[in-house]
Steps between C-alpha positions, in 0.01 A plus 500: 500500500456537879333226705233555766434210740147525639478284814163410650526560879137419585388241755416255219874457439538347849284201409694173547612283210537131569823353368573130535794406716589855605400772738189707442538799267288807453412641159717797590798268553460356150484851351814605691676182383418573136602867525825405673574271206429789259712753694796261522488446123483873431785573741720258305386552140276808471654747742425813298125451543337752737248326727248634754298311762142603581289330770123534486180398674215753522776764466841492336849586623831542318727269700814547285530772233666420166842356570763252382571393858338156510610445859273787603212344306545160667528659843173687444330172403607335824362792705162513324204537738142369459211738444129480414317426171626504139423798274682459169353815342664733754825305466505551122432871551800505733718333236388760246589782742843356578583439133397848387692672778821308432492419125221702338181386332661343190708231674361142516569277800481129599188406691391140574226361722274196520163626623202625302622364165220644287545849643875486456474380140263789429748733670777382269279569197419851624868576564602422143480123472862434599579295807443154639341344808682208665311254718594185691424164344402217729455511879610793714846388610867597487554307176217688324627833628854425381371391157294817459780734602742302283273559202479872584880523528551316171266729305565839661829500688743283307813699410577546131858393434663564163838519329599843369731459202705744292736323264722274712410679826221354712346555840233318698232750599166522676228717344265657753206506495446191288405599140143404420396337170375742234201441272499663154146611415569535126561127454212281379583230755686690774769304678669634813860612442745422779833668572777250430753403764778581249518880473722596207637855472485592131648849512542833676345838427520847649231605746420809293416283197264269686344785705212388729339212311163339586555179698288214632676464835822580686714256699810489716787287369710361783818292464489166678795447736529190717642552847731228625356537851137469388359365175265784412442756229687826535697620799399657824217458750142620477589808705779584257260458211282773653797735483651410162369301203754632251661276242842519667355401838330192357806381307725458802876526445541260205556641147168513322403599144168642621684748724734591213203559269317711757803722562571540129144601412498747788830665406448505122135613509382213283245219505535139386242348267419148618309227319230348720368249246418467128420852371488634857744751645564710807770727636744492791597828665626650825248674723599694812296463819701768676835674476684189618287211375408388150352185353521314172148510357333317212197639315290280272381640166188392315566173313581552134795565266452879515398595857634856469410652161776763510767228520362292214530122513732386778638222282624760249700702754875449484834633627625841389805336347281331237368833371676665201530816709443588863121550534558731798746719310864560582409732787180324615294783354228281348309178562372220274177498698212527455508269199316663211225289338545402135170659400444857607179534694269795449358675802333776300144378549362550848296221656204611708485327837254579779637366827288729717163663452669840509688421178179419314332808642786719376467367143123558495538853638760574230243407232234719662734799526577477128129452425420836663754671274364373169554567215846646584605173669339263250821317412607458865145397599489212249857397578419452871163344413659237276769422760233429761292304246791269409581432866135426584472260204825326600371448855143412390382803699177553302332685788768769487423579137130525574563716807727745316241522220237603754740762643552647152124515442463681831774747402307563177187600692702731726659698217438875543322702235829662405658163414610431144239294309763246398554401866153346529543302177842362606381401848192322365708325235764381751234380744324300226826333389585399858153350548538298183842375617355403840270246332803290404398491135812429295397767250532775761720342770806424286814578701686659209207728414517870598209738551554791262350852535164555337521724193250786529433829329647671807832316507634588159711795602670397826730239645193303601472354148832316527461122487705276731 
């Protein structure tokens, strides 16, 4: 996720801090020291992170827009001017504006500050409950600042290094951004699941068979190459990283399995299924940023042995050579997917769902339209009435049954003189049955029970006498 650094540039930051045996520092100097420590770490180990610098006092100003150029960020810190009072509310509004313009409203970002703890904790709760506030422990000094920023780096900006393995081929890789632990809600005692540092490729499958599956998160997979001139991850300077973050660029000139895998998946139009942990899988695939650049990506599926129902259990997938005959056919004219379930499911019965008020209104109006055409529409009238009754009982929507009963009674009073006599009897009968069901009495509110047409002297000759 992108990082926004919100730097207080008010006069309060110029207050001196007494440090034993050294020159006098300002609070601003301590903040700059801590941020310099953070930027140097990110330049070495977390260079794909986009970072912006915002200075604020009573107003806010975007000093450096989102960039991977950490030299520009440090230069802006050294040229920071002093302004008037602190107004955090306007600064947070500025962060919101910057984030939405650059990344949209759905993207989270890092934000850390030390003032107004209660307000900030409440802000975290309102924003979804995810996030953390870091504060200095002990006196205000360089050692406390370094300890706090070290803790922030350890929890939020430590690179995730892993070994990608396929048979006897291996490659050291960095996964960016760092995969977060996943909690499974269905478990009685949920335990966070972590992505292992040993990523095992268990097989390959065509893109058409896996389609566009639901995923938890997406990550870049970068090969780790060590330069002889400088002991650092990848190859190239920060400026070069702005221009090209492709897998080939990061691998340098040494032979690398990760580069081979990326090229093969791109050319063959396939994805690699990778095991992230016990009963947890993901997929590796090539994704193009432009006509010239592409990256090796990893998407994480939901934990479980069967994350994609149309593939069946991942552990039961195997090579084509193990099948008695080619599941794709001799001319690739068929596919073994989706896997058919052992028991055939019936979709004949419709389930009534009211997501919006308009859907409920449509069902009620359908009943009233049939009610005005009684007795010709007797069978259809009771069919729609029983469908609504079952749904209302399933939802515990007793008020709906009572309300529809009152509507039917009103329709009965509005019948014209030319109406068939059986219409009044059927409407009164249906209204009475709905009222009885609305009481919740098991005798009348049984889910499997259906309201049947009332037998009258007027319904003997037409379709209205048919029972459901």
